[in-house]
PDB file of C-alpha atoms in Angstrom:
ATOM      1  CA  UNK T1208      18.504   5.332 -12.682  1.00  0.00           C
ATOM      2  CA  UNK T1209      16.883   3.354 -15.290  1.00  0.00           C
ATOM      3  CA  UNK T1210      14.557   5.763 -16.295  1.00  0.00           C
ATOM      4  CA  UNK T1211      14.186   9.080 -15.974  1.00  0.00           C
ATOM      5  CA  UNK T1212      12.076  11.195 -14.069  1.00  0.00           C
ATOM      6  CA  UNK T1213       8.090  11.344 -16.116  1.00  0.00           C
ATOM      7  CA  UNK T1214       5.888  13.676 -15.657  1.00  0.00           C
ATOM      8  CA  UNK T1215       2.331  12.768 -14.145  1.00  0.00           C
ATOM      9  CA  UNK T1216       0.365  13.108 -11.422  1.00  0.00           C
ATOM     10  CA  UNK T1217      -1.489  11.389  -8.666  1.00  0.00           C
ATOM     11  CA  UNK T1218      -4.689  12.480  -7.007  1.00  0.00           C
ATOM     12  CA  UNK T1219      -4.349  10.623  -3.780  1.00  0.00           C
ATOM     13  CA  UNK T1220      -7.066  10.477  -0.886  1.00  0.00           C
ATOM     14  CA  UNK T1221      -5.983  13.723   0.592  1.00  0.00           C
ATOM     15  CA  UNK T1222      -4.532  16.019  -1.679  1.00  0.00           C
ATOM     16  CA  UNK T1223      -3.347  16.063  -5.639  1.00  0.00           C
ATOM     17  CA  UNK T1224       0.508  15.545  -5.907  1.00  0.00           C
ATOM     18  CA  UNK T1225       2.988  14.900  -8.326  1.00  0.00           C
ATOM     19  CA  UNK T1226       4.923  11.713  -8.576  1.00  0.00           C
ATOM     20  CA  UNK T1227       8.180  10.497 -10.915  1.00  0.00           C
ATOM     21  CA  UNK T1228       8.812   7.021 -11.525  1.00  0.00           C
ATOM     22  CA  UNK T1229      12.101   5.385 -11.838  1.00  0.00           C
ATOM     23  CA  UNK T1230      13.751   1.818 -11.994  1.00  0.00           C
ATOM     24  CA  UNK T1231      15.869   1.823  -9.268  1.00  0.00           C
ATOM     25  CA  UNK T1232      17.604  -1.619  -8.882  1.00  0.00           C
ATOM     26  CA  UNK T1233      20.903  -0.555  -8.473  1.00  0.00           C
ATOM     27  CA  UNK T1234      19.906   2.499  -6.217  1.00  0.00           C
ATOM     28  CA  UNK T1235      20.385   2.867  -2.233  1.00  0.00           C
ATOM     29  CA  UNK T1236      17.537   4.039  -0.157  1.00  0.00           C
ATOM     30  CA  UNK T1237      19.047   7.414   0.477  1.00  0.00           C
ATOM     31  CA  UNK T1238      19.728   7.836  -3.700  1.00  0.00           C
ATOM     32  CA  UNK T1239      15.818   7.568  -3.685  1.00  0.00           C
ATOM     33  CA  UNK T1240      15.204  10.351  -0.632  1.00  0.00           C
ATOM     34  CA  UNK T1241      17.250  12.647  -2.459  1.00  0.00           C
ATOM     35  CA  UNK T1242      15.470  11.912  -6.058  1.00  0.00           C
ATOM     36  CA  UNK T1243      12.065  12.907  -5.334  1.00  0.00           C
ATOM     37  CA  UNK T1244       9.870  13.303  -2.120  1.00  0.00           C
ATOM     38  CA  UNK T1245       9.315  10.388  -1.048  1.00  0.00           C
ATOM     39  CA  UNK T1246       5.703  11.416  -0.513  1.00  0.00           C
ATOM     40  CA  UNK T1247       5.318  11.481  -4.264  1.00  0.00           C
ATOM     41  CA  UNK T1248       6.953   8.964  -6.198  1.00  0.00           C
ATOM     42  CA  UNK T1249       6.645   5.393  -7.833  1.00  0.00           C
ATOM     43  CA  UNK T1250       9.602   3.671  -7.903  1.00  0.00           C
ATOM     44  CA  UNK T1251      10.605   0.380  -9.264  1.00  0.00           C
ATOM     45  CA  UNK T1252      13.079  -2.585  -8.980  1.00  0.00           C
ATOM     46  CA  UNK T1253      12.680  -4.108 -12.186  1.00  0.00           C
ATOM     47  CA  UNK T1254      11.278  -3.185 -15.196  1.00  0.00           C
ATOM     48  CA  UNK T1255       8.222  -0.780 -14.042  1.00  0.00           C
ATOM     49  CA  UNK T1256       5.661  -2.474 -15.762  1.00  0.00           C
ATOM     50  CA  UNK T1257       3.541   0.501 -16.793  1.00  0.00           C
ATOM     51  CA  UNK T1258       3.161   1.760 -20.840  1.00  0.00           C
ATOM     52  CA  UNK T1259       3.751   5.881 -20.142  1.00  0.00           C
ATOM     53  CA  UNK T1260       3.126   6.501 -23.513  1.00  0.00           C
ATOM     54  CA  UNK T1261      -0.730   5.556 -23.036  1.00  0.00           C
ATOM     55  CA  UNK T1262      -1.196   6.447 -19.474  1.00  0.00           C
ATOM     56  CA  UNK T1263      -3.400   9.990 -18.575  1.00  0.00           C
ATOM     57  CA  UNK T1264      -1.458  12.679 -17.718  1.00  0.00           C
ATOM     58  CA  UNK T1265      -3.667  12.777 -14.681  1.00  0.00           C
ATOM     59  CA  UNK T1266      -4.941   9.926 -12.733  1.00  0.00           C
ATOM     60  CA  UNK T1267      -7.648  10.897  -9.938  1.00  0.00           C
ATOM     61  CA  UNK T1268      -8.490   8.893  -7.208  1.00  0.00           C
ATOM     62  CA  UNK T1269     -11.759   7.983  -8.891  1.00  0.00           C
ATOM     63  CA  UNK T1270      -9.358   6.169 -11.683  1.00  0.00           C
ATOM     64  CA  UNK T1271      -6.685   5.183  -9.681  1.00  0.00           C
ATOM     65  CA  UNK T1272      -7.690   1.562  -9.214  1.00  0.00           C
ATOM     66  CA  UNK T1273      -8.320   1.435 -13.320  1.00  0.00           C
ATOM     67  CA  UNK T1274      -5.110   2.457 -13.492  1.00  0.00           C
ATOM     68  CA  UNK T1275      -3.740  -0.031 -11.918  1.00  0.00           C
ATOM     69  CA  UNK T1276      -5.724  -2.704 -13.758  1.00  0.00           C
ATOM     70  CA  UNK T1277      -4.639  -1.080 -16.746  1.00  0.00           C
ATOM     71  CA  UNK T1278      -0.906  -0.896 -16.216  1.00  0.00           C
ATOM     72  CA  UNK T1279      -0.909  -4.073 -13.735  1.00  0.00           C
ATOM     73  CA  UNK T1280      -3.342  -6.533 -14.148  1.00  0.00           C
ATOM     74  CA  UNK T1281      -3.584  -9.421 -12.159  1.00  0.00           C
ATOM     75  CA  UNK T1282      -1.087  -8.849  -9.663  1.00  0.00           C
ATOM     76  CA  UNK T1283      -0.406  -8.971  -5.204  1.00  0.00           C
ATOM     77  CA  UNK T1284      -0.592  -5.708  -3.343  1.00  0.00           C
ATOM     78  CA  UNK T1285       0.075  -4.371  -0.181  1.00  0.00           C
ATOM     79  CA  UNK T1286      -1.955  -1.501   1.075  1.00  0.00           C
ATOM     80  CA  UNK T1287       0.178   0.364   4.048  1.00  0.00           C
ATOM     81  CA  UNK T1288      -2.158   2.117   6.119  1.00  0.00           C
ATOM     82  CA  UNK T1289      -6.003   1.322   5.854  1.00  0.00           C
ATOM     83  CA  UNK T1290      -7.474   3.285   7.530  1.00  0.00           C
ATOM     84  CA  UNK T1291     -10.876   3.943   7.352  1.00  0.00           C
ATOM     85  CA  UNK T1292     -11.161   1.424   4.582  1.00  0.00           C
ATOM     86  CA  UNK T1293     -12.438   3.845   1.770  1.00  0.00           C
ATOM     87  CA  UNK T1294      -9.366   3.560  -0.367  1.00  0.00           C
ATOM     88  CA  UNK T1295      -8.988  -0.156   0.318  1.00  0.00           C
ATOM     89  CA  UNK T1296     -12.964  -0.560  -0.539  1.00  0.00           C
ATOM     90  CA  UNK T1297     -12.628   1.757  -3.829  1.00  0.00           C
ATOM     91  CA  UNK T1298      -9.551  -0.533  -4.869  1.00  0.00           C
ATOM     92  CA  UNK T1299     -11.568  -3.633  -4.493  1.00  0.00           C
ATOM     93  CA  UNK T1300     -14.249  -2.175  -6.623  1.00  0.00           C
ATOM     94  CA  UNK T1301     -12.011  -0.599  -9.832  1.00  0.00           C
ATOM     95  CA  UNK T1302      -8.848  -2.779  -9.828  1.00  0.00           C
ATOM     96  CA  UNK T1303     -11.106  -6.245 -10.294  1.00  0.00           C
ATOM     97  CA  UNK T1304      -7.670  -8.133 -10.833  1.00  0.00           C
ATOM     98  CA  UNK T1305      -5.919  -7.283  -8.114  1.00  0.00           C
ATOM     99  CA  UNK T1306      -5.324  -8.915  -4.779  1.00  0.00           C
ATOM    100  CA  UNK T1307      -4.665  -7.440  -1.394  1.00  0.00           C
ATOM    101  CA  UNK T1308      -2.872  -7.949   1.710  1.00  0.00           C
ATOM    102  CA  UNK T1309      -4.782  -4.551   4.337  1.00  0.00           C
ATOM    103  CA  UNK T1310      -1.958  -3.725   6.528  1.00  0.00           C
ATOM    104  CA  UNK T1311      -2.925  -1.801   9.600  1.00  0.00           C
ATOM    105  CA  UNK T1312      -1.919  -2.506  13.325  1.00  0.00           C
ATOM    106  CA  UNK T1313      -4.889  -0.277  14.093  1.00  0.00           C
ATOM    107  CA  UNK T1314      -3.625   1.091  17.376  1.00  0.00           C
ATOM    108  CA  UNK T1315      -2.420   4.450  18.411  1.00  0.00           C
ATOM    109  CA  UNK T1316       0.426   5.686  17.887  1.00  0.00           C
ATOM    110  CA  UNK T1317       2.116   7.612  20.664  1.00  0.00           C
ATOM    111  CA  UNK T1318       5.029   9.574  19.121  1.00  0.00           C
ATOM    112  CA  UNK T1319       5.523  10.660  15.740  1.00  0.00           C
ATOM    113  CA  UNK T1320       2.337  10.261  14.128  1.00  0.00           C
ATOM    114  CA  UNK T1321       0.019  13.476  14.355  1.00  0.00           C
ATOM    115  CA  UNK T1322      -2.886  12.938  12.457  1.00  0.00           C
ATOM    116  CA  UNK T1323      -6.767  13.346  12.833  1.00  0.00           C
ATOM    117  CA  UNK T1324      -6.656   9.669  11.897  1.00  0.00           C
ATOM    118  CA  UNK T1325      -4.409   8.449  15.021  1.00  0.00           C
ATOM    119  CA  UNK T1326      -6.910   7.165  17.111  1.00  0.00           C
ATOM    120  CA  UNK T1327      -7.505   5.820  20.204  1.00  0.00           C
ATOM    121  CA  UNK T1328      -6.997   2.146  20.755  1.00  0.00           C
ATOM    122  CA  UNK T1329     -10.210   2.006  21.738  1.00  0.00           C
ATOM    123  CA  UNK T1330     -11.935   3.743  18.615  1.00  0.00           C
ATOM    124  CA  UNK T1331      -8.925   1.877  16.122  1.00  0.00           C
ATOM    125  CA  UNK T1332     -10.629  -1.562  17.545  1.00  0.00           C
ATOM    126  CA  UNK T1333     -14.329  -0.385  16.949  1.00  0.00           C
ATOM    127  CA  UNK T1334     -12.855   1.031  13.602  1.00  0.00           C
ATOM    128  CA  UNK T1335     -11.319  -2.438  12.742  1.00  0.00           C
ATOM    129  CA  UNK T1336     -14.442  -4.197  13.441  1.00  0.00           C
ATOM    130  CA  UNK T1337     -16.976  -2.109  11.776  1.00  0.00           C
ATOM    131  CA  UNK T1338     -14.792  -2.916   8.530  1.00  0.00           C
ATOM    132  CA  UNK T1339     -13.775  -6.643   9.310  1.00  0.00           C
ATOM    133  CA  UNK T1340     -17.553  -7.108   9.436  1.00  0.00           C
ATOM    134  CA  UNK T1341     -18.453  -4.275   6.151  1.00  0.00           C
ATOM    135  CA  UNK T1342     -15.932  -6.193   4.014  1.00  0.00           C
ATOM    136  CA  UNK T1343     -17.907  -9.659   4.819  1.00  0.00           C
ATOM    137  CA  UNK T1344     -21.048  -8.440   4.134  1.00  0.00           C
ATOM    138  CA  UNK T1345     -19.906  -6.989   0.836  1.00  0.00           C
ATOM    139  CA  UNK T1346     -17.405  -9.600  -0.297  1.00  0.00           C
ATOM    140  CA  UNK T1347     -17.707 -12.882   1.213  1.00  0.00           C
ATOM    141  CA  UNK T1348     -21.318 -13.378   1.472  1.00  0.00           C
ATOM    142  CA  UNK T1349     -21.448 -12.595  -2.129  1.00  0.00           C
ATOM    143  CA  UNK T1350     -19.199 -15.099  -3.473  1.00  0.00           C
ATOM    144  CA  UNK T1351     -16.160 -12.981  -3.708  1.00  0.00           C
ATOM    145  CA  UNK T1352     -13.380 -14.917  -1.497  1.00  0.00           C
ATOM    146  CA  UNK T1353     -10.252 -14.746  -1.637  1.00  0.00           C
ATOM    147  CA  UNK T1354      -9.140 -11.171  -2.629  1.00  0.00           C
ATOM    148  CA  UNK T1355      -7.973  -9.671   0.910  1.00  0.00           C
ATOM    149  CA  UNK T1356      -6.516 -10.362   4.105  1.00  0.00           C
ATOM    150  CA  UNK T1357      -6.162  -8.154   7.000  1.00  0.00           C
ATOM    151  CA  UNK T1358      -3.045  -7.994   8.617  1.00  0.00           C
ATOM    152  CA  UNK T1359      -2.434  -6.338  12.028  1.00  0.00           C
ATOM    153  CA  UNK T1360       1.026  -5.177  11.945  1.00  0.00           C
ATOM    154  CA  UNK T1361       3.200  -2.084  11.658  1.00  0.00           C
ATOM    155  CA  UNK T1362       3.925  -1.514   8.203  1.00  0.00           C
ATOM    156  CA  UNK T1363       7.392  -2.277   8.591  1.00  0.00           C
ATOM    157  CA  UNK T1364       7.117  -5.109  10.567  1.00  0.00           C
ATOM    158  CA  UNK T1365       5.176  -7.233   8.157  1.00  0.00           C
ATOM    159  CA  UNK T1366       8.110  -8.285   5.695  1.00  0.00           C
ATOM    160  CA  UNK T1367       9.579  -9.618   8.690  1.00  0.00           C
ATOM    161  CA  UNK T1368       6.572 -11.487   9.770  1.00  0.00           C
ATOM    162  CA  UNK T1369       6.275 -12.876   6.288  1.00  0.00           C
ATOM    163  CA  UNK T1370       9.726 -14.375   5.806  1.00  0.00           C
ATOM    164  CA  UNK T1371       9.305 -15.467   9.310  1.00  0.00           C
ATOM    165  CA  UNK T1372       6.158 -17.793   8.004  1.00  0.00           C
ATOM    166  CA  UNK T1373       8.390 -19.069   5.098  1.00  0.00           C
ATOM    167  CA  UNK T1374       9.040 -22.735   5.430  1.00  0.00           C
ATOM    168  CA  UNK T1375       6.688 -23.664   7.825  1.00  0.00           C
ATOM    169  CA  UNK T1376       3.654 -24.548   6.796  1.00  0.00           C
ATOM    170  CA  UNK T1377       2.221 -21.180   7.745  1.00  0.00           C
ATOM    171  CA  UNK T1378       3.054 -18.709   4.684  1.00  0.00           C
ATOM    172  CA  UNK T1379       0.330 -16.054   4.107  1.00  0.00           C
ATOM    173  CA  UNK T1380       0.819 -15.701   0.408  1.00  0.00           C
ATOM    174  CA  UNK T1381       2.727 -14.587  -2.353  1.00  0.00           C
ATOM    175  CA  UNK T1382       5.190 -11.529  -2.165  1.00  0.00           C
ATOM    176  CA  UNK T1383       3.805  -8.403  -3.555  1.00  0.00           C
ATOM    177  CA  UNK T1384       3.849  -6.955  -7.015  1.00  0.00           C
ATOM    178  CA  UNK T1385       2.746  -3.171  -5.745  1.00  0.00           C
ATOM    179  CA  UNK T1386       2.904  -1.380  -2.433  1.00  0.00           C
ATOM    180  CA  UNK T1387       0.784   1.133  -1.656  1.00  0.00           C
ATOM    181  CA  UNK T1388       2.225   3.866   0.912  1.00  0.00           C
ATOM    182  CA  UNK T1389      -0.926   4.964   2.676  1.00  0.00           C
ATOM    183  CA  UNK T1390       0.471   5.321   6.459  1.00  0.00           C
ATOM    184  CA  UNK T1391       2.564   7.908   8.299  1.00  0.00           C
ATOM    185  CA  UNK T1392       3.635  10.204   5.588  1.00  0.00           C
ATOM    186  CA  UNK T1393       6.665  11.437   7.898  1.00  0.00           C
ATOM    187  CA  UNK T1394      10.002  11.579   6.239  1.00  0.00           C
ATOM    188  CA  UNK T1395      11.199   8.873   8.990  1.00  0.00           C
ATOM    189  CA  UNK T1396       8.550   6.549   8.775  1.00  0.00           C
ATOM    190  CA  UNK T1397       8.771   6.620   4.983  1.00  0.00           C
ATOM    191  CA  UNK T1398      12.207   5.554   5.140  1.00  0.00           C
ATOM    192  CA  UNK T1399      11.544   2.954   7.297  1.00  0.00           C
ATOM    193  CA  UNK T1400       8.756   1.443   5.386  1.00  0.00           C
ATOM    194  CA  UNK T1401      10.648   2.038   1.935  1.00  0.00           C
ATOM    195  CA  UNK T1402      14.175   0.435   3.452  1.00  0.00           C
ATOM    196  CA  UNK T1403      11.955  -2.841   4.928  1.00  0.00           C
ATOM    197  CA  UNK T1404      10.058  -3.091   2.375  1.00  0.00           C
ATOM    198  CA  UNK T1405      12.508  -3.016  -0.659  1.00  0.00           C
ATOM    199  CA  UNK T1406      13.639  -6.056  -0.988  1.00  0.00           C
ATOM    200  CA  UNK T1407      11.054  -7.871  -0.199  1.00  0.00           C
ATOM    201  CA  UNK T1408       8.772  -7.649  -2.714  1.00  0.00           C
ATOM    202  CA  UNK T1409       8.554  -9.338  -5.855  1.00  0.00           C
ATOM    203  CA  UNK T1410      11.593  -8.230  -8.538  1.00  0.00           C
ATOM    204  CA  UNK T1411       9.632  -6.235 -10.784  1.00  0.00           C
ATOM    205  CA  UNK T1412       7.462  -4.346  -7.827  1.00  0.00           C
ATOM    206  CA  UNK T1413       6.752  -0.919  -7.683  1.00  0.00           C
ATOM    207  CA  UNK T1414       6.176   1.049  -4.332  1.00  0.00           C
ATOM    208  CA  UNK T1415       3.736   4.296  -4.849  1.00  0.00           C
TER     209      UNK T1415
END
């Protein structure tokens, strides 16, 4: 690598775990599985553009989005997995400089995805709705435009979609600077997003 491993650690939504960080330009896919978890790791294709030396040794996910202003700033993200919007809602809120693409088919998902958060289509929709319509009321009719869209497709899926768009009149935006892995956390599915989703966004990105 780059880098080598450092040692912090990441309160996510769910549980605390630790993650390494690592520039990684010149490494495969399956270099990266064998690092580190892949549940639990930042890694980079450029420079990571992050000063260690003054970041906490702990960041909760009350500070997470500061973080990210901190070490980011103004910068494109992807958020893989949305859910039920409160990580995508406390992002908004504490990284002010940051702009998102919400990337959620919101359907369920019928093999390999056992989770109290795999849903029925039916609730997914009424899910999607109630915070389509939340994120309105809190962002748009206040002035704030501009700093999401919602995209409806697998997480893996979506670079493809993107470059698709390129050229014709119909591109959704600029590639991403971060990627947030919020989705199926199974070893498979993390591959898949991680091998789609590496060289697509912007040189210097960092997936987390």
């Amino acid at each position: 690598f780059g880098s080598s491993a450092i040692g912090c650690q990441l309160t996510a939504m769910r549980s605390l775990f630790g993650f390494a960080a690592c520039c990684a330009s010149d490494v495969s896919i399956q270099q990266l599985l064998t690092m580190e978890s892949p549940l639990a790791s930042i890694w980079a294709r450029g420079n990571l553009p992050i000063d260690w030396a003054a970041t906490p040794t702990r960041v909760g996910h009350d500070t997470f989005g500061a973080f990210l202003q901190q070490t980011v700033g103004a910068g494109m993200a992807a958020l893989l997995g949305v859910g039920d919007g409160e990580l995508a809602a406390q992002l908004m809120e504490t990284w002010p400089s940051g702009v998102f693409y919400l990337v959620d088919p919101y359907i369920h998902i019928w093999k390999g995805y056992d989770d109290i958060n795999n849903l029925s289509d039916k609730d997914h929709q009424l899910r999607y709705e109630g915070l389509r319509n939340a994120f309105h009321d809190q962002y748009e009719k206040q002035g704030r435009y501009g700093r999401y869209s919602w995209v409806r497709e697998f997480s893996f899926s979506f670079p493809a979609v993107f470059k698709k768009a390129q050229g014709t009149g119909m591109e959704m935006g600029p590639l991403p600077s971060v990627v947030i892995l919020d989705n199926n956390p199974a070893e498979q599915a993390v591959t898949t997003d991680l091998e789609s989703w590496w060289d697509f966004m912007r040189p210097e990105g960092s997936i987390i």
